[in-house]
Short mmCIF file of C-alpha atoms in Angstrom, two decimals:
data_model
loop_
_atom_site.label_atom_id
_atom_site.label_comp_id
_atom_site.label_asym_id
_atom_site.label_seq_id
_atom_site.Cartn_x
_atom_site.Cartn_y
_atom_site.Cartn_z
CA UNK A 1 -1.65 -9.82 -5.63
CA UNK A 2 -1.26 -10.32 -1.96
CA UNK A 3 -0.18 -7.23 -0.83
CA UNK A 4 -2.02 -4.34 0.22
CA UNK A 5 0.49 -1.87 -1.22
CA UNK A 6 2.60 -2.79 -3.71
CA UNK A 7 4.87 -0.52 -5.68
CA UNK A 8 6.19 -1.87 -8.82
CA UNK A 9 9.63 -0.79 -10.38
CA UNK A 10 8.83 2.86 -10.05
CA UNK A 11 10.82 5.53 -10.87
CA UNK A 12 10.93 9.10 -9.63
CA UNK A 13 12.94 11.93 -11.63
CA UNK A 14 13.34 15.78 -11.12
CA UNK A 15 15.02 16.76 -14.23
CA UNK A 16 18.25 15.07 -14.78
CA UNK A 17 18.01 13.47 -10.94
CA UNK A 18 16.63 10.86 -10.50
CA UNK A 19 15.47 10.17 -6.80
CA UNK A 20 13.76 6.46 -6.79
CA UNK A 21 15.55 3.79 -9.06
CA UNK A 22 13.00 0.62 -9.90
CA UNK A 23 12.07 0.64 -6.56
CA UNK A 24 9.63 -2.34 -5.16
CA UNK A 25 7.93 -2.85 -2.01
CA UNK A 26 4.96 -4.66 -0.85
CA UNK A 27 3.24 -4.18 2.48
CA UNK A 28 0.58 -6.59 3.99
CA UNK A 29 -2.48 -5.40 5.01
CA UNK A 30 -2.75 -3.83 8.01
CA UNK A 31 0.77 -3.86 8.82
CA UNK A 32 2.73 -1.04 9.75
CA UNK A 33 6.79 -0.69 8.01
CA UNK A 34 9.10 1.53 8.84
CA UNK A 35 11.48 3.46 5.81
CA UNK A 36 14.61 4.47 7.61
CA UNK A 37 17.40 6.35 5.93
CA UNK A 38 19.08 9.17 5.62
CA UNK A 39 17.88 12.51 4.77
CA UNK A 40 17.82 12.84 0.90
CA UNK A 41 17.52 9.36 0.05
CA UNK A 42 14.46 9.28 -1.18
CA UNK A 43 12.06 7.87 1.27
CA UNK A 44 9.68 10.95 1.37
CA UNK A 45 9.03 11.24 -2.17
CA UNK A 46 8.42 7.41 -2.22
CA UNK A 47 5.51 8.30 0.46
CA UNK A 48 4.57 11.15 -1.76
CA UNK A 49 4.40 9.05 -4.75
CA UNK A 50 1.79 6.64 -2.93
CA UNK A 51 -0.22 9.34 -1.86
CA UNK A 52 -0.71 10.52 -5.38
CA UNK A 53 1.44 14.00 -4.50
CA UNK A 54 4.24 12.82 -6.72
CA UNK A 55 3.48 11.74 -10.19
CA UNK A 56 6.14 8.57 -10.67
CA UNK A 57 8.12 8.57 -13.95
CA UNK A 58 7.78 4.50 -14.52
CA UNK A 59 6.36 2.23 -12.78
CA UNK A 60 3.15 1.29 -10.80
CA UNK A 61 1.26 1.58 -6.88
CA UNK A 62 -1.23 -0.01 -6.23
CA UNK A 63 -3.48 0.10 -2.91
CA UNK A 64 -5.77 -2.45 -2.03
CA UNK A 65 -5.46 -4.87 -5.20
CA UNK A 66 -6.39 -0.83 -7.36
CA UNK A 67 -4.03 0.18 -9.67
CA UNK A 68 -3.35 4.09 -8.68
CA UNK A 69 -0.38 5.61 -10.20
CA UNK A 70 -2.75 7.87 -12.76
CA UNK A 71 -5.48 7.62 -9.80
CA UNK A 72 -6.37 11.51 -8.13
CA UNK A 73 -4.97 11.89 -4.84
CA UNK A 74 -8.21 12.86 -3.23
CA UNK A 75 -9.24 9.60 -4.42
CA UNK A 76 -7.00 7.37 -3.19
CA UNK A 77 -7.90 7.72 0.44
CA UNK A 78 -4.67 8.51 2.11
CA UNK A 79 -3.78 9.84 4.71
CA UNK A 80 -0.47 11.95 5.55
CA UNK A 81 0.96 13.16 8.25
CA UNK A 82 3.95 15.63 7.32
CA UNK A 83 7.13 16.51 9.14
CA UNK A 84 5.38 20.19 9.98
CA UNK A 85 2.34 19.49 11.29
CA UNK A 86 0.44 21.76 8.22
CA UNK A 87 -2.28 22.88 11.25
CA UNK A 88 -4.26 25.53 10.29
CA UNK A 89 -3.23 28.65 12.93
CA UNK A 90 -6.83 30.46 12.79
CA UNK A 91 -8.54 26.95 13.66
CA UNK A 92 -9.08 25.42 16.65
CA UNK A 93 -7.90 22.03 17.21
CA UNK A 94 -11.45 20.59 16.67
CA UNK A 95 -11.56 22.45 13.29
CA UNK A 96 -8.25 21.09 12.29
CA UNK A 97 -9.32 18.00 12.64
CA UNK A 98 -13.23 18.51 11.24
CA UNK A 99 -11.32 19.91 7.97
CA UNK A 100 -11.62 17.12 5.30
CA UNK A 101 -15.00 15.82 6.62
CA UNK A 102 -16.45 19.74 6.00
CA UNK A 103 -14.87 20.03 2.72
CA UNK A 104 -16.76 16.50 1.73
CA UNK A 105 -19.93 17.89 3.33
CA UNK A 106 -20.46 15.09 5.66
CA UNK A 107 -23.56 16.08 7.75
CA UNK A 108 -22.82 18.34 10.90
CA UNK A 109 -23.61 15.79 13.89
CA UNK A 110 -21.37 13.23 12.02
CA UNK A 111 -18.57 15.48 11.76
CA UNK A 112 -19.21 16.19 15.50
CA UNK A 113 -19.39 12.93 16.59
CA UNK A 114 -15.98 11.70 14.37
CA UNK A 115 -13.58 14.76 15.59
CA UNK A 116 -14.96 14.18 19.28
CA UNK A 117 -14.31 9.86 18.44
CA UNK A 118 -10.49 10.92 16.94
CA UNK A 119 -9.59 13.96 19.42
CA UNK A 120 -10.40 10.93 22.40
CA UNK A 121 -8.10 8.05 20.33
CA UNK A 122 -5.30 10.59 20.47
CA UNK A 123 -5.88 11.89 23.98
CA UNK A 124 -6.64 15.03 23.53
CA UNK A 125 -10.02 15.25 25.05
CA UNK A 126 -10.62 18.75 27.03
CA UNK A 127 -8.28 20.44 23.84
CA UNK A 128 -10.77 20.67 21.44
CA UNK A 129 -11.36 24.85 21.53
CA UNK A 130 -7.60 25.44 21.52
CA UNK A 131 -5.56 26.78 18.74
CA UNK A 132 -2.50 25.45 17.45
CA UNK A 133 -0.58 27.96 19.18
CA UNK A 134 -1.86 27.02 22.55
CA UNK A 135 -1.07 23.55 22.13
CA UNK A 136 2.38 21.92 22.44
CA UNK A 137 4.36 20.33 19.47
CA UNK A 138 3.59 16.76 21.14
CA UNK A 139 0.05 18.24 21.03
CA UNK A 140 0.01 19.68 17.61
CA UNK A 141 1.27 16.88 16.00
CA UNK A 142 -1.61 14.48 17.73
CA UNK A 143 -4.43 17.11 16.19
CA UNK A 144 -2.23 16.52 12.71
CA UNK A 145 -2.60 12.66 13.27
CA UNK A 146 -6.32 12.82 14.25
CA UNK A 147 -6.74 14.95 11.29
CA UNK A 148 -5.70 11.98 8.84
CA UNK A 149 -7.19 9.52 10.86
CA UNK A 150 -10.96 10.96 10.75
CA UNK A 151 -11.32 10.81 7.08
CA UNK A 152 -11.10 7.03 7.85
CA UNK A 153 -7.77 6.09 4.87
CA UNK A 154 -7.28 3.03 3.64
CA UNK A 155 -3.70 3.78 4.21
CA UNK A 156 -1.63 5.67 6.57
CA UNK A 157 1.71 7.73 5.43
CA UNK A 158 3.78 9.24 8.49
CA UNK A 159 6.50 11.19 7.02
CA UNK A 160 9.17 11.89 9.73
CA UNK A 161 6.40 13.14 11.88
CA UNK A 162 7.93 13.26 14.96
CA UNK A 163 11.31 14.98 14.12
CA UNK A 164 10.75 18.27 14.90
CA UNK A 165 9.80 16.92 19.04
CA UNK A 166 12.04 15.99 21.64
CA UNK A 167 13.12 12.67 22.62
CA UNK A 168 10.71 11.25 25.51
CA UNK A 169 7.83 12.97 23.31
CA UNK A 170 8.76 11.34 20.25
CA UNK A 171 9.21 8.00 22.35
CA UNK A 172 5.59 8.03 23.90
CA UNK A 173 4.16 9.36 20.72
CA UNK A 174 5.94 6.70 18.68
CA UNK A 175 4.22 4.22 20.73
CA UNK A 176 0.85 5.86 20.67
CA UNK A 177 0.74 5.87 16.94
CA UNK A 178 1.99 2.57 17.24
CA UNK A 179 -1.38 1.48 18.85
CA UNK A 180 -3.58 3.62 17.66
CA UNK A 181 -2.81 2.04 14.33
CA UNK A 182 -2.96 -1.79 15.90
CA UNK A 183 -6.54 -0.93 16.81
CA UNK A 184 -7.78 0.78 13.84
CA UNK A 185 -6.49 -2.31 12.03
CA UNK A 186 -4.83 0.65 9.16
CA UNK A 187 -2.32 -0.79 6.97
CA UNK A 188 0.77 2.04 7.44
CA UNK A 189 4.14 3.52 6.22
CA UNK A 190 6.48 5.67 9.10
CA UNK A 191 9.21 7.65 7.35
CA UNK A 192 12.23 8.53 9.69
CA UNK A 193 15.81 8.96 10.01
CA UNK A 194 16.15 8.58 13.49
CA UNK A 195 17.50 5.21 13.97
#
């Protein structure tokens, strides 16, 4: 098995719809692919089905040569970045992004030292004490990215994360995640619509 990913003929049904028909893709390590379609075609519960969110009806995913379909998603090491950012309002941006590694109880000056290493990647150094609500939606979405990123994923799942900003934002953010996932070297899947 060459591929990093590799879905296998899988199959995706609520009730008497079925949403993914023996669908199978393979993506190369540390290559980034792009899902583009049209809203309702299935391309977010295909993302959803990686991550472990969405039990598949049929069929396989595997992640790094590991065969995950039955595989808990808090052990697959994902990470997903939704459409709405899913920031916590009472936290600060710091805390957002400090979330997974305090759940895991990863020792405090490591946590410290990872949020302050992710919060710089996405430039948002000097915006660590704000709150969602003080921060833009270019902003917001940047503390959602650094938020998957910390937890250090095998695998990166973008799912139309830059739909809700406007269109030079979601240009220089595009490109940003762009690199930031060329240097981390993370194997990725971007969900849009927008052509």
């Amino acid at each position: 098995m060459s591929q990093f990913i590799e879905i296998r003929h899988v199959v995706k049904r609520f009730g008497a719809n079925t949403v993914l028909r023996d669908i199978s893709l393979g993506v190369d390590k540390s290559e980034m692919v792009t899902l583009l379609g049209p809203s309702g075609c299935g391309k977010s519960t295909l993302l959803r089905a990686i991550a472990g969110l969405n039990e598949v009806d049929e069929g396989q995913v595997f992640i790094d040569g590991q065969d995950v379909t039955h595989v808990d998603v808090r052990k697959r090491r994902v990470g997903m970045v939704f459409q709405s950012y899913a920031l916590f309002p009472n936290m600060t941006a710091a805390q957002n992004v400090a979330f997974g590694l305090t759940i895991a109880k990863r020792p405090r000056e490591e946590i410290e030292s990872s949020v302050r290493e992710m919060l710089e990647l996405v430039g948002l150094t000097g915006k660590e004490n704000h709150r969602p609500n003080q921060l833009s939606g270019g902003q917001q979405q940047r503390v959602a990215l650094a938020r998957a990123l910390v937890m250090k994923p095998k695998v990166l799942l973008l799912d139309e994360p830059l739909s809700a900003l406007d269109a030079q934002i979601r240009q220089n953010l595009r490109s940003q995640i762009r690199e930031i996932q060329q240097k981390m070297q993370m194997t990725a899947i971007f969900v849009t619509h927008d052509q």
